[in-house]
Amino acid sequence: MRIAVGSDHAGFPLKQVLAAYLAELGHLVDDMGTDTEDPVDYPAYGAAVGEAVASGRADLGLCVCGTGIGIGIAANKVRGVRAAVVHDVTTARLAREHNEANVLCLGGRVVGAEVAREAVTTFLAAEHAGGRHHRRVEEIASIESGGPVHALGASAPASGRARA
Ligand code: RB5
């Protein structure tokens, strides 16, 4: 697979570890930076990874900042991106199976390299479970394009239910 990777300074060391790991696994790594531990702002790097994925130039993305949160929020601003912050193999697996995440986000200051490698392996191996999970992903896409959330039913939030 072609995988776009990006980080800020806080995520740089872990990004380097994971980029090398992805290459070892045989993936094509498209590194969007940053390239040092000099302080930079994470939004541009999250957006660059998100745009690579949304445009189809990359199959999946990997973002790393201090927590994974800021860079993930930035990546999620790109239409079509579903960036998920994960902390372990379980959240990495469920991010694919339930949320069809296409960008994996990790926190270089909160997750160790071994856990991060296992999370990446798991994320790449997991498959979207489809069914009701696919419907929910489509609902997210509908929100993103300004459309309605079409499946409001018994499980909808109270404020969204029709009242008799
Ligand atoms: C940088 O200090 C830090 O705020 C950033 O890497 C990230 O954790 C933000 O979400």
PDB file of C-alpha atoms and ligand atoms in Angstrom:
ATOM      1  CA  MET A   1       0.000   0.000   0.000  1.00  0.00           C
ATOM      2  CA  ARG A   2       0.959   3.628  -0.373  1.00  0.00           C
ATOM      3  CA  ILE A   3       0.868   5.274   3.049  1.00  0.00           C
ATOM      4  CA  ALA A   4       1.193   9.007   3.709  1.00  0.00           C
ATOM      5  CA  VAL A   5       2.846   9.851   7.020  1.00  0.00           C
ATOM      6  CA  GLY A   6       3.177  13.152   8.817  1.00  0.00           C
ATOM      7  CA  SER A   7       3.986  14.562  12.217  1.00  0.00           C
ATOM      8  CA  ASP A   8       4.893  17.660  14.131  1.00  0.00           C
ATOM      9  CA  HIS A   9       8.075  17.919  16.212  1.00  0.00           C
ATOM     10  CA  ALA A  10       6.525  16.044  19.151  1.00  0.00           C
ATOM     11  CA  GLY A  11       5.582  13.151  16.899  1.00  0.00           C
ATOM     12  CA  PHE A  12       8.735  13.195  14.810  1.00  0.00           C
ATOM     13  CA  PRO A  13      10.693  10.466  16.659  1.00  0.00           C
ATOM     14  CA  LEU A  14       7.773   8.027  16.567  1.00  0.00           C
ATOM     15  CA  LYS A  15       6.976   8.924  12.952  1.00  0.00           C
ATOM     16  CA  GLN A  16      10.537   8.000  12.001  1.00  0.00           C
ATOM     17  CA  VAL A  17      10.225   4.657  13.770  1.00  0.00           C
ATOM     18  CA  LEU A  18       6.889   3.905  12.110  1.00  0.00           C
ATOM     19  CA  ALA A  19       7.894   5.097   8.642  1.00  0.00           C
ATOM     20  CA  ALA A  20      10.867   2.717   8.773  1.00  0.00           C
ATOM     21  CA  TYR A  21       8.586  -0.055  10.026  1.00  0.00           C
ATOM     22  CA  LEU A  22       6.093   0.507   7.196  1.00  0.00           C
ATOM     23  CA  ALA A  23       8.906   0.413   4.643  1.00  0.00           C
ATOM     24  CA  GLU A  24      10.185  -2.837   6.200  1.00  0.00           C
ATOM     25  CA  LEU A  25       6.713  -4.284   5.720  1.00  0.00           C
ATOM     26  CA  GLY A  26       6.955  -3.435   2.031  1.00  0.00           C
ATOM     27  CA  HIS A  27       4.716  -0.361   1.911  1.00  0.00           C
ATOM     28  CA  LEU A  28       5.475   2.767  -0.075  1.00  0.00           C
ATOM     29  CA  VAL A  29       5.872   5.582   2.430  1.00  0.00           C
ATOM     30  CA  ASP A  30       5.124   9.138   1.398  1.00  0.00           C
ATOM     31  CA  ASP A  31       6.599  11.300   4.164  1.00  0.00           C
ATOM     32  CA  MET A  32       5.009  14.746   4.367  1.00  0.00           C
ATOM     33  CA  GLY A  33       7.339  15.891   7.189  1.00  0.00           C
ATOM     34  CA  THR A  34       8.241  17.334   9.542  1.00  0.00           C
ATOM     35  CA  ASP A  35      11.878  16.374   9.297  1.00  0.00           C
ATOM     36  CA  THR A  36      13.366  17.510  12.596  1.00  0.00           C
ATOM     37  CA  GLU A  37      12.414  18.050  16.234  1.00  0.00           C
ATOM     38  CA  ASP A  38      12.356  21.815  15.738  1.00  0.00           C
ATOM     39  CA  PRO A  39       8.945  23.098  16.821  1.00  0.00           C
ATOM     40  CA  VAL A  40       6.331  23.328  14.069  1.00  0.00           C
ATOM     41  CA  ASP A  41       2.560  23.654  14.075  1.00  0.00           C
ATOM     42  CA  TYR A  42       0.782  20.353  13.503  1.00  0.00           C
ATOM     43  CA  PRO A  43      -2.258  21.447  11.409  1.00  0.00           C
ATOM     44  CA  ALA A  44      -0.391  21.660   8.080  1.00  0.00           C
ATOM     45  CA  TYR A  45       0.983  18.148   8.512  1.00  0.00           C
ATOM     46  CA  GLY A  46      -2.391  16.685   9.376  1.00  0.00           C
ATOM     47  CA  ALA A  47      -3.933  18.440   6.386  1.00  0.00           C
ATOM     48  CA  ALA A  48      -1.160  17.203   4.069  1.00  0.00           C
ATOM     49  CA  VAL A  49      -1.719  13.595   5.123  1.00  0.00           C
ATOM     50  CA  GLY A  50      -5.491  14.033   4.894  1.00  0.00           C
ATOM     51  CA  GLU A  51      -5.273  15.507   1.405  1.00  0.00           C
ATOM     52  CA  ALA A  52      -3.028  12.682   0.211  1.00  0.00           C
ATOM     53  CA  VAL A  53      -5.597  10.139   1.396  1.00  0.00           C
ATOM     54  CA  ALA A  54      -8.695  12.022   0.247  1.00  0.00           C
ATOM     55  CA  SER A  55      -7.220  12.566  -3.229  1.00  0.00           C
ATOM     56  CA  GLY A  56      -6.344   8.889  -3.590  1.00  0.00           C
ATOM     57  CA  ARG A  57      -2.610   9.574  -3.781  1.00  0.00           C
ATOM     58  CA  ALA A  58      -2.303   7.464  -0.644  1.00  0.00           C
ATOM     59  CA  ASP A  59      -4.334   4.432   0.411  1.00  0.00           C
ATOM     60  CA  LEU A  60      -4.062   5.229   4.101  1.00  0.00           C
ATOM     61  CA  GLY A  61      -2.470   7.849   6.338  1.00  0.00           C
ATOM     62  CA  LEU A  62      -0.508   7.906   9.569  1.00  0.00           C
ATOM     63  CA  CYS A  63      -0.321  11.032  11.721  1.00  0.00           C
ATOM     64  CA  VAL A  64       1.726  11.544  14.862  1.00  0.00           C
ATOM     65  CA  CYS A  65       1.871  14.523  17.204  1.00  0.00           C
ATOM     66  CA  GLY A  66       2.334  14.662  20.965  1.00  0.00           C
ATOM     67  CA  THR A  67      -1.038  13.099  21.673  1.00  0.00           C
ATOM     68  CA  GLY A  68      -2.318  12.305  18.160  1.00  0.00           C
ATOM     69  CA  ILE A  69      -5.251  14.579  18.872  1.00  0.00           C
ATOM     70  CA  GLY A  70      -4.334  17.894  17.276  1.00  0.00           C
ATOM     71  CA  ILE A  71      -2.973  16.441  14.067  1.00  0.00           C
ATOM     72  CA  GLY A  72      -5.983  14.126  13.894  1.00  0.00           C
ATOM     73  CA  ILE A  73      -8.415  17.030  14.239  1.00  0.00           C
ATOM     74  CA  ALA A  74      -6.605  18.789  11.405  1.00  0.00           C
ATOM     75  CA  ALA A  75      -6.668  15.696   9.172  1.00  0.00           C
ATOM     76  CA  ASN A  76     -10.389  15.284   9.852  1.00  0.00           C
ATOM     77  CA  LYS A  77     -11.067  18.720   8.364  1.00  0.00           C
ATOM     78  CA  VAL A  78     -10.295  17.297   4.930  1.00  0.00           C
ATOM     79  CA  ARG A  79     -13.441  15.925   3.332  1.00  0.00           C
ATOM     80  CA  GLY A  80     -13.435  12.151   3.128  1.00  0.00           C
ATOM     81  CA  VAL A  81     -10.943  11.685   5.919  1.00  0.00           C
ATOM     82  CA  ARG A  82     -11.788   9.578   8.940  1.00  0.00           C
ATOM     83  CA  ALA A  83      -8.828  10.027  11.236  1.00  0.00           C
ATOM     84  CA  ALA A  84      -8.847   8.040  14.471  1.00  0.00           C
ATOM     85  CA  VAL A  85      -6.646   8.541  17.513  1.00  0.00           C
ATOM     86  CA  VAL A  86      -5.761   5.138  18.909  1.00  0.00           C
ATOM     87  CA  HIS A  87      -3.795   4.072  21.959  1.00  0.00           C
ATOM     88  CA  ASP A  88      -3.594   0.290  21.656  1.00  0.00           C
ATOM     89  CA  VAL A  89      -4.294  -2.627  19.340  1.00  0.00           C
ATOM     90  CA  THR A  90      -7.958  -2.797  20.304  1.00  0.00           C
ATOM     91  CA  THR A  91      -8.734   0.784  19.335  1.00  0.00           C
ATOM     92  CA  ALA A  92      -6.583   0.355  16.211  1.00  0.00           C
ATOM     93  CA  ARG A  93      -8.649  -2.674  15.147  1.00  0.00           C
ATOM     94  CA  LEU A  94     -12.008  -1.103  15.951  1.00  0.00           C
ATOM     95  CA  ALA A  95     -11.067   2.114  14.149  1.00  0.00           C
ATOM     96  CA  ARG A  96     -10.976   0.055  10.945  1.00  0.00           C
ATOM     97  CA  GLU A  97     -13.732  -2.469  11.686  1.00  0.00           C
ATOM     98  CA  HIS A  98     -16.323  -0.011  12.956  1.00  0.00           C
ATOM     99  CA  ASN A  99     -15.269   3.417  11.731  1.00  0.00           C
ATOM    100  CA  GLU A 100     -13.511   2.597   8.459  1.00  0.00           C
ATOM    101  CA  ALA A 101     -10.783   4.978   9.555  1.00  0.00           C
ATOM    102  CA  ASN A 102      -8.407   5.869   6.756  1.00  0.00           C
ATOM    103  CA  VAL A 103      -5.907   7.797   8.873  1.00  0.00           C
ATOM    104  CA  LEU A 104      -4.330   6.338  12.002  1.00  0.00           C
ATOM    105  CA  CYS A 105      -3.251   8.890  14.619  1.00  0.00           C
ATOM    106  CA  LEU A 106      -0.862   8.181  17.451  1.00  0.00           C
ATOM    107  CA  GLY A 107       0.617  10.235  20.265  1.00  0.00           C
ATOM    108  CA  GLY A 108       4.381  10.168  20.318  1.00  0.00           C
ATOM    109  CA  ARG A 109       4.414  11.393  23.903  1.00  0.00           C
ATOM    110  CA  VAL A 110       1.840   8.942  25.201  1.00  0.00           C
ATOM    111  CA  VAL A 111       2.337   5.666  23.311  1.00  0.00           C
ATOM    112  CA  GLY A 112       5.520   3.596  23.268  1.00  0.00           C
ATOM    113  CA  ALA A 113       7.136   2.492  20.040  1.00  0.00           C
ATOM    114  CA  GLU A 114       6.299  -1.192  20.503  1.00  0.00           C
ATOM    115  CA  VAL A 115       2.619  -0.557  21.137  1.00  0.00           C
ATOM    116  CA  ALA A 116       2.594   1.859  18.203  1.00  0.00           C
ATOM    117  CA  ARG A 117       4.119  -0.737  15.862  1.00  0.00           C
ATOM    118  CA  GLU A 118       1.531  -3.311  16.944  1.00  0.00           C
ATOM    119  CA  ALA A 119      -1.244  -0.758  16.504  1.00  0.00           C
ATOM    120  CA  VAL A 120      -0.044  -0.041  12.963  1.00  0.00           C
ATOM    121  CA  THR A 121       0.148  -3.755  12.131  1.00  0.00           C
ATOM    122  CA  THR A 122      -3.349  -4.303  13.484  1.00  0.00           C
ATOM    123  CA  PHE A 123      -4.796  -1.271  11.711  1.00  0.00           C
ATOM    124  CA  LEU A 124      -3.403  -2.432   8.369  1.00  0.00           C
ATOM    125  CA  ALA A 125      -4.686  -5.980   8.799  1.00  0.00           C
ATOM    126  CA  ALA A 126      -8.190  -5.120   9.999  1.00  0.00           C
ATOM    127  CA  GLU A 127     -11.101  -4.796   7.598  1.00  0.00           C
ATOM    128  CA  HIS A 128     -14.241  -2.732   7.787  1.00  0.00           C
ATOM    129  CA  ALA A 129     -17.059  -4.847   9.175  1.00  0.00           C
ATOM    130  CA  GLY A 130     -19.727  -3.327   6.886  1.00  0.00           C
ATOM    131  CA  GLY A 131     -23.446  -3.620   7.693  1.00  0.00           C
ATOM    132  CA  ARG A 132     -24.663  -1.210  10.362  1.00  0.00           C
ATOM    133  CA  HIS A 133     -21.149   0.166  10.688  1.00  0.00           C
ATOM    134  CA  HIS A 134     -21.121   1.099   7.017  1.00  0.00           C
ATOM    135  CA  ARG A 135     -24.459   2.870   7.435  1.00  0.00           C
ATOM    136  CA  ARG A 136     -22.971   4.943  10.254  1.00  0.00           C
ATOM    137  CA  VAL A 137     -19.931   5.846   8.166  1.00  0.00           C
ATOM    138  CA  GLU A 138     -22.297   6.964   5.402  1.00  0.00           C
ATOM    139  CA  GLU A 139     -24.151   9.102   7.923  1.00  0.00           C
ATOM    140  CA  ILE A 140     -20.895  10.796   8.835  1.00  0.00           C
ATOM    141  CA  ALA A 141     -20.256  11.468   5.138  1.00  0.00           C
ATOM    142  CA  SER A 142     -23.753  12.953   4.874  1.00  0.00           C
ATOM    143  CA  ILE A 143     -23.042  15.342   7.739  1.00  0.00           C
ATOM    144  CA  GLU A 144     -19.783  16.277   6.061  1.00  0.00           C
ATOM    145  CA  SER A 145     -21.508  17.238   2.839  1.00  0.00           C
ATOM    146  CA  GLY A 146     -24.208  19.221   4.613  1.00  0.00           C
ATOM    147  CA  GLY A 147     -26.864  16.604   4.037  1.00  0.00           C
ATOM    148  CA  PRO A 148     -29.224  14.994   6.503  1.00  0.00           C
ATOM    149  CA  VAL A 149     -28.426  12.115   8.781  1.00  0.00           C
ATOM    150  CA  HIS A 150     -30.910   9.830   7.080  1.00  0.00           C
ATOM    151  CA  ALA A 151     -31.294   7.014   9.561  1.00  0.00           C
ATOM    152  CA  LEU A 152     -32.761   8.843  12.518  1.00  0.00           C
ATOM    153  CA  GLY A 153     -34.767   6.233  14.333  1.00  0.00           C
ATOM    154  CA  ALA A 154     -35.071   4.667  17.720  1.00  0.00           C
ATOM    155  CA  SER A 155     -31.404   5.159  18.434  1.00  0.00           C
ATOM    156  CA  ALA A 156     -31.363   8.816  17.417  1.00  0.00           C
ATOM    157  CA  PRO A 157     -30.650  11.485  19.992  1.00  0.00           C
ATOM    158  CA  ALA A 158     -33.851  12.791  21.579  1.00  0.00           C
ATOM    159  CA  SER A 159     -33.471  16.244  20.040  1.00  0.00           C
ATOM    160  CA  GLY A 160     -33.427  14.670  16.576  1.00  0.00           C
ATOM    161  CA  ARG A 161     -36.557  12.521  16.945  1.00  0.00           C
ATOM    162  CA  ALA A 162     -39.884  13.459  15.510  1.00  0.00           C
ATOM    163  CA  ARG A 163     -42.364  14.066  18.311  1.00  0.00           C
ATOM    164  CA  ALA A 164     -45.953  12.987  18.009  1.00  0.00           C
TER     165      ALA A 164
HETATM  166  C1  RB5 B   1       2.947  20.148  20.790  1.00  0.00           C
HETATM  167  O1  RB5 B   1       3.471  20.693  21.955  1.00  0.00           O
HETATM  168  C2  RB5 B   1       1.647  19.413  21.098  1.00  0.00           C
HETATM  169  O2  RB5 B   1       0.678  20.305  21.533  1.00  0.00           O
HETATM  170  C3  RB5 B   1       1.174  18.673  19.874  1.00  0.00           C
HETATM  171  O3  RB5 B   1       2.135  17.784  19.468  1.00  0.00           O
HETATM  172  C4  RB5 B   1      -0.079  17.821  20.049  1.00  0.00           C
HETATM  173  O4  RB5 B   1       0.010  16.997  21.162  1.00  0.00           O
HETATM  174  C5  RB5 B   1      -1.356  18.526  19.942  1.00  0.00           C
HETATM  175  O5  RB5 B   1      -2.434  17.921  19.919  1.00  0.00           O
END
